[in-house]
Amino acid sequence: MFRFELHKQDGLARLSTFHTPHGPIVMPAFAPVGTLANVKTLEPRDLYAAGAQLVLANTYHLYLRPGHDLVARRGGLHKFMAYDGPLLTDSGGFQVFSLAQRRKLDDDGVTFRSHIDGSIHRFTPERVMEIEQALGPDIAMVLDECPPPLDRRYNEEALRRTHLWAERCRAVHSRADQALFGIVQGGIFEDLRLHSAAFLTQLDFPGYAIGGLAVGETKEEMYATLDFTCPALPEDRPRYLMGVGTPEDIIEAVFRGVDFFDCVLPTRIARNGQLFTPNGRMNMRNAQYAEDERPVQEGCQCYTCRTFTRAYLRHLYKAGEISALRLGTIHNVTFMLSLMREVRAAIAAGRFGEFRSLFLARFRITDQATRHAQRELRAAARKL
Amino acid sequence: MFRFELHKQDGLARLSTFHTPHGPIVMPAFAPVGTLANVKTLEPRDLYAAGAQLVLANTYHLYLRPGHDLVARRGGLHKFMAYDGPLLTDSGGFQVFSLAQRRKLDDDGVTFRSHIDGSIHRFTPERVMEIEQALGPDIAMVLDECPPPLDRRYNEEALRRTHLWAERCRAVHSRADQALFGIVQGGIFEDLRLHSAAFLTQLDFPGYAIGGLAVGETKEEMYATLDFTCPALPEDRPRYLMGVGTPEDIIEAVFRGVDFFDCVLPTRIARNGQLFTPNGRMNMRNAQYAEDERPVQEGCQCYTCRTFTRAYLRHLYKAGEISALRLGTIHNVTFMLSLMREVRAAIAAGRFGEFRSLFLARFRITDQATRHAQRELRAAARKL
């Protein structure tokens, strides 16, 4: 039911397809995040229109509400959220470590309090597999521990547990219509990442994620980590960089051999009034747009750009209208998915290196201080 | 550019068409409210899909932000909000009296403080005509005073002013592509309403509104007021009952000869999780819907009912997802516009009396205490 095809390589960048029971994912691909079985403000028809190929939902959040059993009784996540394309759930591990209150960790699993009502819950590898199999996405993730990327001691200890848990997840996972992916951890440390990649490869997962990045390290540290991690992963399996990210980070990660991504960034910043253009982000609340008759992005085919002026969108944002959040989200998700389409075309044409240079020359990356604030926002955002 | 056709009368209920520069309004009709040039959570394509024929926007709100001059420079309200159907603006009078802070009234006009920033503004009949002509809807309303409907002294005094202002609005209004409607006031008092209707009829407006209802009186008082007011209005002009209302009130008003309506009710209560069905309202947050696989309303053709279960919608409402507000709004607006379509078909078939009986027998009207709370909500809601 699952099959990976590597069509073409351009440098380290890969054009490939991962076939799932709900259709193919042509990669490099970006997955919008639908935390609670809903990409915030969007409907399935909006995701189809924008060209989404994969949508992520969060196990931790859905386990707490409405509950995985309820979703299973409704026929599973696809039917529940009326979305017919490929879905992926994370393992909930990241949220347990970043969002839940007061957790207690041991080799067998982790006990935590819900961030909603303080109730006590326990995740073990077996329990998480039960939950993800009940939810029923096309791709499920193993339970892992996600330590601060620069803390060597913590990463050594966590990696031991992450590998134990990966083995146990692999042992109990049984749904043939669901692919279970392993997650490589090890912070920014080359020996740990190589060890993790080797250990997980030996468990023969149908796909591999790189976890524990974009959570506090610099861009340079993240890129360096990808430089030594990607070549250590099997060539014939999809590679997923979790929680990334900005357009420039995605371009840099594709350049280093990553196949797909998820991030709340485009949806989250849209709700703050920040919209993507090929020149960088624009803040729609700025006074300079008050009388601007142009669309957010000339040539963009999204409903927002085809229909409304910047002046109108600024009015909606300034007036606090809910519609602003949605129209901004439609644009930002369309921007990301169009960017991935251009990335795929560039690899197909054997000119991804040139595409990368041109994109990065034009796309205004915000300064170091703002980037730091954004990283913090991104880390916080992944909790939601 | 404006033409009223009375196609058929069934009892006092009227099937008619009011032709405007942006197309015909086949009546009885209901206008969703787009306070800030946006029906909250909806897009123009949603309004077209639901069958909207007329949309209302609020002069007071648009005057304060983004400002009528800015809207005029953008090419007017239709172009600004990218909506190509008939539009109507109120005069702002109601909001000045219900929403603005500290107002000072004299025969010439009213001075008030903005509810947003406390800044001081003045509305006179001439100023309001300038604003509405700058905004450029198909239908504009005269400036009026909207007193509590049961206060005789206040209504007498206010009516004198309302008539002075109506004359002045009529005198300065000059846009040929905009129809200016008069507003009959007079509270629940028959002699005042008849006097107002006669006075305004003599000014020869292309349409007449009934103002000052659904703001505190009982349903019985409102219906009685319509009983004596409608026959006093010219037969060959459209009749507009402002700020009404509930499905049952609309049915009762059509039965008494009203042609069209506006109200925030369907959009407002959708954001509170209350959705319309032919049996009455349902609160989507209720636990009873947690595992309910049915659509909100069997047979409803809206996107929400065609796509999602009650169980999913309840989950979205409970989890505080923005999408819930929008999906609920899509349904409630579709419900109201479908109801109006059924009303028109019933009049066309000469069986509106039967339709009214069947609808009211089935539609569960909430009890007196809740109705009172709802009236208060409705009064508050009209401010937004």
Short mmCIF file of N, CA, C and O in Angstrom, two decimals, chain A residues 35-46 62 65-66 69-70 73-75 79-82 271 290-293 303 306-309 311-312 314-316 318-327 330, chain B residues 35-46 62 65-66 69-70 73-75 79-82 271 290-293 303 306-309 311-312 314-316 318-327 330:
data_model
loop_
_atom_site.label_atom_id
_atom_site.label_comp_id
_atom_site.label_asym_id
_atom_site.label_seq_id
_atom_site.Cartn_x
_atom_site.Cartn_y
_atom_site.Cartn_z
N THR A 35 -4.09 20.84 13.70
CA THR A 35 -3.93 20.35 15.08
C THR A 35 -5.10 19.52 15.57
O THR A 35 -4.96 18.38 15.96
N LEU A 36 -6.29 20.12 15.54
CA LEU A 36 -7.48 19.48 16.11
C LEU A 36 -8.37 18.91 15.01
O LEU A 36 -9.59 19.04 15.06
N ALA A 37 -7.74 18.27 14.01
CA ALA A 37 -8.48 17.72 12.87
C ALA A 37 -9.12 18.83 12.06
O ALA A 37 -10.24 18.70 11.55
N ASN A 38 -8.41 19.96 11.97
CA ASN A 38 -8.91 21.13 11.25
C ASN A 38 -7.75 22.11 11.06
O ASN A 38 -7.19 22.57 12.06
N VAL A 39 -7.38 22.38 9.82
CA VAL A 39 -6.39 23.42 9.58
C VAL A 39 -7.08 24.75 9.87
O VAL A 39 -8.05 25.11 9.20
N LYS A 40 -6.62 25.44 10.89
CA LYS A 40 -7.38 26.57 11.43
C LYS A 40 -7.88 27.53 10.36
O LYS A 40 -7.10 28.01 9.55
N THR A 41 -9.16 27.79 10.37
CA THR A 41 -9.93 28.68 9.48
C THR A 41 -10.20 28.08 8.09
O THR A 41 -10.97 28.66 7.33
N LEU A 42 -9.59 26.93 7.76
CA LEU A 42 -9.75 26.37 6.42
C LEU A 42 -10.70 25.18 6.40
O LEU A 42 -10.92 24.52 7.41
N GLU A 43 -11.21 24.90 5.22
CA GLU A 43 -12.04 23.73 4.99
C GLU A 43 -11.31 22.78 4.03
O GLU A 43 -10.41 23.21 3.32
N PRO A 44 -11.74 21.51 3.99
CA PRO A 44 -11.11 20.58 3.03
C PRO A 44 -11.06 21.15 1.61
O PRO A 44 -10.05 21.05 0.93
N ARG A 45 -12.14 21.79 1.18
CA ARG A 45 -12.15 22.33 -0.19
C ARG A 45 -11.07 23.39 -0.40
O ARG A 45 -10.54 23.54 -1.50
N ASP A 46 -10.74 24.14 0.66
CA ASP A 46 -9.66 25.12 0.55
C ASP A 46 -8.32 24.42 0.39
O ASP A 46 -7.44 24.88 -0.35
N LEU A 62 -5.75 15.50 19.82
CA LEU A 62 -6.95 14.72 19.48
C LEU A 62 -7.24 13.65 20.52
O LEU A 62 -8.40 13.30 20.75
N ARG A 65 -9.04 15.75 23.17
CA ARG A 65 -10.38 16.07 22.67
C ARG A 65 -10.40 16.04 21.18
O ARG A 65 -9.54 16.63 20.54
N PRO A 66 -11.36 15.36 20.57
CA PRO A 66 -12.53 14.73 21.20
C PRO A 66 -12.24 13.33 21.74
O PRO A 66 -13.15 12.70 22.26
N ASP A 69 -10.91 7.43 20.64
CA ASP A 69 -11.98 6.44 20.53
C ASP A 69 -13.18 7.02 19.79
O ASP A 69 -13.77 6.36 18.94
N LEU A 70 -13.51 8.26 20.12
CA LEU A 70 -14.63 8.90 19.43
C LEU A 70 -14.31 9.04 17.94
O LEU A 70 -15.15 8.74 17.09
N ARG A 73 -14.73 5.70 16.34
CA ARG A 73 -16.15 5.35 16.16
C ARG A 73 -16.78 6.12 15.01
O ARG A 73 -17.75 5.68 14.40
N ARG A 74 -16.24 7.31 14.73
CA ARG A 74 -16.75 8.11 13.59
C ARG A 74 -16.18 7.61 12.26
O ARG A 74 -16.41 8.21 11.24
N GLY A 75 -15.36 6.56 12.31
CA GLY A 75 -14.81 6.01 11.07
C GLY A 75 -13.38 6.43 10.80
O GLY A 75 -12.85 6.21 9.71
N LYS A 79 -12.60 10.40 7.70
CA LYS A 79 -14.05 10.55 7.63
C LYS A 79 -14.51 11.66 8.59
O LYS A 79 -15.35 12.48 8.25
N PHE A 80 -13.91 11.68 9.80
CA PHE A 80 -14.31 12.65 10.82
C PHE A 80 -14.14 14.08 10.31
O PHE A 80 -15.04 14.90 10.42
N MET A 81 -12.98 14.36 9.73
CA MET A 81 -12.72 15.73 9.27
C MET A 81 -13.08 15.93 7.80
O MET A 81 -12.87 17.02 7.25
N ALA A 82 -13.65 14.91 7.17
CA ALA A 82 -14.13 15.01 5.78
C ALA A 82 -13.00 15.41 4.83
O ALA A 82 -13.19 16.19 3.91
N ARG A 271 -2.68 34.56 10.93
CA ARG A 271 -3.62 35.06 11.94
C ARG A 271 -3.07 36.29 12.66
O ARG A 271 -3.81 37.06 13.26
N ALA A 290 -3.10 50.93 3.41
CA ALA A 290 -4.47 51.42 3.60
C ALA A 290 -5.17 51.72 2.27
O ALA A 290 -6.37 51.53 2.15
N GLU A 291 -4.43 52.19 1.30
CA GLU A 291 -5.06 52.55 0.03
C GLU A 291 -4.43 51.79 -1.13
O GLU A 291 -4.46 52.24 -2.28
N ASP A 292 -3.87 50.63 -0.82
CA ASP A 292 -3.15 49.85 -1.83
C ASP A 292 -4.13 48.95 -2.58
O ASP A 292 -4.71 48.03 -2.01
N GLU A 293 -4.26 49.23 -3.87
CA GLU A 293 -5.27 48.53 -4.69
C GLU A 293 -4.78 47.16 -5.18
O GLU A 293 -5.53 46.42 -5.81
N TYR A 303 -7.76 32.45 -3.80
CA TYR A 303 -9.02 33.21 -3.80
C TYR A 303 -8.81 34.63 -3.26
O TYR A 303 -9.35 35.60 -3.79
N ARG A 306 -7.09 36.72 -5.88
CA ARG A 306 -7.94 36.91 -7.06
C ARG A 306 -9.10 37.84 -6.77
O ARG A 306 -9.75 38.33 -7.70
N THR A 307 -9.41 38.08 -5.49
CA THR A 307 -10.67 38.75 -5.15
C THR A 307 -10.50 40.09 -4.46
O THR A 307 -11.26 41.02 -4.71
N PHE A 308 -9.51 40.20 -3.56
CA PHE A 308 -9.46 41.38 -2.69
C PHE A 308 -8.17 42.19 -2.83
O PHE A 308 -7.13 41.65 -3.18
N THR A 309 -8.28 43.47 -2.49
CA THR A 309 -7.11 44.36 -2.48
C THR A 309 -6.44 44.31 -1.10
O THR A 309 -7.04 43.91 -0.10
N ALA A 311 -5.84 46.94 0.50
CA ALA A 311 -6.59 47.95 1.28
C ALA A 311 -7.73 47.29 2.04
O ALA A 311 -7.96 47.56 3.22
N TYR A 312 -8.45 46.40 1.36
CA TYR A 312 -9.59 45.73 2.01
C TYR A 312 -9.10 44.78 3.10
O TYR A 312 -9.65 44.75 4.21
N ARG A 314 -6.32 44.94 4.79
CA ARG A 314 -5.85 45.72 5.93
C ARG A 314 -7.03 46.18 6.79
O ARG A 314 -6.99 46.11 8.01
N HIS A 315 -8.10 46.66 6.12
CA HIS A 315 -9.30 47.07 6.86
C HIS A 315 -9.81 45.92 7.72
O HIS A 315 -10.13 46.10 8.90
N LEU A 316 -9.92 44.71 7.15
CA LEU A 316 -10.44 43.57 7.90
C LEU A 316 -9.54 43.23 9.10
O LEU A 316 -10.03 42.96 10.20
N LYS A 318 -7.44 45.31 10.66
CA LYS A 318 -7.50 46.41 11.63
C LYS A 318 -8.81 46.38 12.41
O LYS A 318 -8.85 46.72 13.59
N ALA A 319 -9.89 45.98 11.74
CA ALA A 319 -11.20 45.97 12.40
C ALA A 319 -11.41 44.70 13.21
O ALA A 319 -12.45 44.54 13.85
N GLY A 320 -10.44 43.77 13.16
CA GLY A 320 -10.57 42.55 13.95
C GLY A 320 -11.57 41.56 13.40
O GLY A 320 -12.13 40.74 14.13
N GLU A 321 -11.81 41.61 12.09
CA GLU A 321 -12.78 40.70 11.48
C GLU A 321 -12.18 39.29 11.36
O GLU A 321 -11.04 39.12 10.90
N ILE A 322 -12.96 38.29 11.72
CA ILE A 322 -12.53 36.89 11.63
C ILE A 322 -12.13 36.55 10.19
O ILE A 322 -11.20 35.79 9.95
N SER A 323 -12.85 37.12 9.23
CA SER A 323 -12.56 36.82 7.83
C SER A 323 -11.11 37.12 7.45
O SER A 323 -10.54 36.47 6.58
N ALA A 324 -10.51 38.11 8.09
CA ALA A 324 -9.12 38.46 7.79
C ALA A 324 -8.21 37.26 8.05
O ALA A 324 -7.33 36.94 7.25
N LEU A 325 -8.44 36.58 9.17
CA LEU A 325 -7.59 35.45 9.56
C LEU A 325 -7.67 34.35 8.50
O LEU A 325 -6.67 33.74 8.13
N ARG A 326 -8.87 34.13 8.04
CA ARG A 326 -9.08 33.09 7.04
C ARG A 326 -8.49 33.48 5.68
O ARG A 326 -7.80 32.68 5.04
N LEU A 327 -8.76 34.68 5.23
CA LEU A 327 -8.26 35.11 3.91
C LEU A 327 -6.74 35.14 3.91
O LEU A 327 -6.10 34.77 2.92
N ILE A 330 -5.60 31.44 3.74
CA ILE A 330 -5.74 30.91 2.37
C ILE A 330 -4.52 31.33 1.55
O ILE A 330 -3.91 30.52 0.84
N THR B 35 -21.62 44.28 8.71
CA THR B 35 -21.37 45.52 9.44
C THR B 35 -20.20 46.33 8.86
O THR B 35 -20.35 47.48 8.49
N LEU B 36 -19.05 45.69 8.81
CA LEU B 36 -17.82 46.40 8.41
C LEU B 36 -17.44 46.05 6.98
O LEU B 36 -16.28 45.81 6.67
N ALA B 37 -18.45 46.00 6.09
CA ALA B 37 -18.22 45.63 4.69
C ALA B 37 -17.76 44.19 4.58
O ALA B 37 -16.93 43.84 3.75
N ASN B 38 -18.33 43.35 5.46
CA ASN B 38 -17.97 41.94 5.50
C ASN B 38 -18.97 41.20 6.38
O ASN B 38 -19.08 41.53 7.56
N VAL B 39 -19.71 40.27 5.80
CA VAL B 39 -20.59 39.43 6.62
C VAL B 39 -19.68 38.49 7.41
O VAL B 39 -18.97 37.67 6.81
N LYS B 40 -19.67 38.65 8.70
CA LYS B 40 -18.63 38.03 9.53
C LYS B 40 -18.42 36.55 9.20
O LYS B 40 -19.37 35.77 9.20
N THR B 41 -17.18 36.20 8.93
CA THR B 41 -16.66 34.86 8.58
C THR B 41 -16.97 34.43 7.14
O THR B 41 -16.45 33.41 6.70
N LEU B 42 -17.80 35.19 6.41
CA LEU B 42 -18.18 34.78 5.06
C LEU B 42 -17.46 35.59 3.98
O LEU B 42 -17.00 36.70 4.22
N GLU B 43 -17.42 34.99 2.80
CA GLU B 43 -16.87 35.66 1.62
C GLU B 43 -17.99 35.89 0.61
O GLU B 43 -19.03 35.23 0.69
N PRO B 44 -17.76 36.79 -0.35
CA PRO B 44 -18.79 37.00 -1.38
C PRO B 44 -19.25 35.69 -2.02
O PRO B 44 -20.45 35.48 -2.22
N ARG B 45 -18.31 34.77 -2.31
CA ARG B 45 -18.71 33.52 -2.95
C ARG B 45 -19.65 32.71 -2.07
O ARG B 45 -20.50 31.97 -2.57
N ASP B 46 -19.50 32.82 -0.75
CA ASP B 46 -20.43 32.12 0.15
C ASP B 46 -21.82 32.74 0.07
O ASP B 46 -22.83 32.02 0.14
N LEU B 62 -18.66 52.00 9.17
CA LEU B 62 -17.76 52.25 8.03
C LEU B 62 -17.26 53.69 8.01
O LEU B 62 -16.15 53.96 7.56
N ARG B 65 -14.43 53.47 10.57
CA ARG B 65 -13.31 52.75 9.95
C ARG B 65 -13.80 51.84 8.86
O ARG B 65 -14.76 51.12 9.09
N PRO B 66 -13.20 51.89 7.71
CA PRO B 66 -11.98 52.62 7.36
C PRO B 66 -12.23 54.07 6.98
O PRO B 66 -11.28 54.78 6.65
N ASP B 69 -14.60 58.13 3.00
CA ASP B 69 -13.77 58.70 1.94
C ASP B 69 -12.84 57.65 1.35
O ASP B 69 -12.65 57.57 0.14
N LEU B 70 -12.24 56.84 2.26
CA LEU B 70 -11.36 55.77 1.79
C LEU B 70 -12.14 54.79 0.92
O LEU B 70 -11.69 54.39 -0.16
N ARG B 73 -12.73 56.33 -2.42
CA ARG B 73 -11.51 56.32 -3.25
C ARG B 73 -11.21 54.93 -3.79
O ARG B 73 -10.59 54.77 -4.84
N ARG B 74 -11.66 53.90 -3.08
CA ARG B 74 -11.48 52.53 -3.57
C ARG B 74 -12.53 52.17 -4.63
O ARG B 74 -12.57 51.03 -5.08
N GLY B 75 -13.42 53.11 -4.96
CA GLY B 75 -14.41 52.84 -5.99
C GLY B 75 -15.78 52.51 -5.42
O GLY B 75 -16.67 52.08 -6.16
N LYS B 79 -17.06 47.61 -4.89
CA LYS B 79 -15.71 47.27 -5.34
C LYS B 79 -14.83 46.95 -4.13
O LYS B 79 -14.05 45.99 -4.15
N PHE B 80 -14.95 47.75 -3.08
CA PHE B 80 -14.12 47.58 -1.88
C PHE B 80 -14.28 46.18 -1.30
O PHE B 80 -13.30 45.48 -1.02
N MET B 81 -15.53 45.73 -1.14
CA MET B 81 -15.75 44.42 -0.53
C MET B 81 -15.89 43.31 -1.56
O MET B 81 -16.13 42.15 -1.20
N ALA B 82 -15.70 43.65 -2.84
CA ALA B 82 -15.73 42.66 -3.93
C ALA B 82 -17.06 41.92 -3.97
O ALA B 82 -17.11 40.71 -4.21
N ARG B 271 -22.17 32.10 15.74
CA ARG B 271 -20.88 32.21 16.42
C ARG B 271 -21.00 31.76 17.88
O ARG B 271 -20.00 31.45 18.52
N ALA B 290 -22.36 14.71 20.41
CA ALA B 290 -20.95 14.27 20.39
C ALA B 290 -20.71 13.14 19.40
O ALA B 290 -19.65 13.05 18.79
N GLU B 291 -21.69 12.25 19.25
CA GLU B 291 -21.48 11.10 18.36
C GLU B 291 -22.57 11.07 17.27
O GLU B 291 -22.88 10.00 16.72
N ASP B 292 -23.12 12.21 16.98
CA ASP B 292 -24.24 12.30 16.03
C ASP B 292 -23.69 12.42 14.60
O ASP B 292 -23.07 13.41 14.24
N GLU B 293 -23.96 11.38 13.81
CA GLU B 293 -23.40 11.29 12.44
C GLU B 293 -24.19 12.11 11.43
O GLU B 293 -23.81 12.21 10.26
N TYR B 303 -22.77 23.98 2.29
CA TYR B 303 -21.50 23.24 2.33
C TYR B 303 -21.34 22.50 3.65
O TYR B 303 -20.89 21.36 3.70
N ARG B 306 -23.58 19.47 3.69
CA ARG B 306 -23.18 18.49 2.68
C ARG B 306 -21.87 17.80 3.05
O ARG B 306 -21.53 16.77 2.49
N THR B 307 -21.11 18.37 4.00
CA THR B 307 -19.74 17.91 4.23
C THR B 307 -19.49 17.31 5.61
O THR B 307 -18.76 16.34 5.75
N PHE B 308 -20.08 17.90 6.65
CA PHE B 308 -19.68 17.54 8.01
C PHE B 308 -20.84 16.99 8.85
O PHE B 308 -21.99 17.32 8.63
N THR B 309 -20.46 16.19 9.84
CA THR B 309 -21.43 15.67 10.80
C THR B 309 -21.60 16.63 11.98
O THR B 309 -20.73 17.49 12.23
N ALA B 311 -21.28 15.66 14.94
CA ALA B 311 -20.19 15.27 15.85
C ALA B 311 -18.94 16.11 15.59
O ALA B 311 -18.30 16.61 16.52
N TYR B 312 -18.61 16.28 14.32
CA TYR B 312 -17.42 17.07 13.97
C TYR B 312 -17.62 18.53 14.33
O TYR B 312 -16.73 19.18 14.90
N ARG B 314 -19.60 19.80 16.58
CA ARG B 314 -19.55 19.95 18.03
C ARG B 314 -18.09 19.99 18.51
O ARG B 314 -17.72 20.80 19.34
N HIS B 315 -17.29 19.07 17.97
CA HIS B 315 -15.86 19.06 18.33
C HIS B 315 -15.22 20.42 18.05
O HIS B 315 -14.51 20.97 18.90
N LEU B 316 -15.49 20.99 16.86
CA LEU B 316 -14.88 22.28 16.52
C LEU B 316 -15.34 23.39 17.46
O LEU B 316 -14.55 24.22 17.90
N LYS B 318 -16.50 23.01 20.57
CA LYS B 318 -15.98 22.75 21.91
C LYS B 318 -14.49 23.11 22.00
O LYS B 318 -14.01 23.57 23.03
N ALA B 319 -13.77 22.85 20.91
CA ALA B 319 -12.32 23.11 20.92
C ALA B 319 -12.00 24.57 20.63
O ALA B 319 -10.84 24.97 20.64
N GLY B 320 -13.04 25.38 20.37
CA GLY B 320 -12.80 26.80 20.12
C GLY B 320 -12.19 27.09 18.76
O GLY B 320 -11.53 28.12 18.58
N GLU B 321 -12.39 26.21 17.80
CA GLU B 321 -11.83 26.42 16.47
C GLU B 321 -12.61 27.51 15.72
O GLU B 321 -13.85 27.50 15.68
N ILE B 322 -11.88 28.41 15.08
CA ILE B 322 -12.49 29.49 14.30
C ILE B 322 -13.39 28.92 13.21
O ILE B 322 -14.45 29.48 12.89
N SER B 323 -12.99 27.79 12.64
CA SER B 323 -13.77 27.19 11.56
C SER B 323 -15.21 26.91 11.98
O SER B 323 -16.12 26.95 11.14
N ALA B 324 -15.42 26.61 13.25
CA ALA B 324 -16.78 26.33 13.72
C ALA B 324 -17.68 27.54 13.48
O ALA B 324 -18.82 27.39 13.01
N LEU B 325 -17.17 28.73 13.78
CA LEU B 325 -17.97 29.95 13.65
C LEU B 325 -18.40 30.13 12.19
O LEU B 325 -19.54 30.49 11.89
N ARG B 326 -17.46 29.86 11.30
CA ARG B 326 -17.74 30.03 9.88
C ARG B 326 -18.71 28.95 9.36
O ARG B 326 -19.66 29.27 8.65
N LEU B 327 -18.46 27.70 9.71
CA LEU B 327 -19.32 26.63 9.21
C LEU B 327 -20.74 26.80 9.75
O LEU B 327 -21.72 26.55 9.03
N ILE B 330 -22.31 29.69 7.72
CA ILE B 330 -22.73 29.25 6.39
C ILE B 330 -24.10 28.57 6.48
O ILE B 330 -24.99 28.84 5.68
#
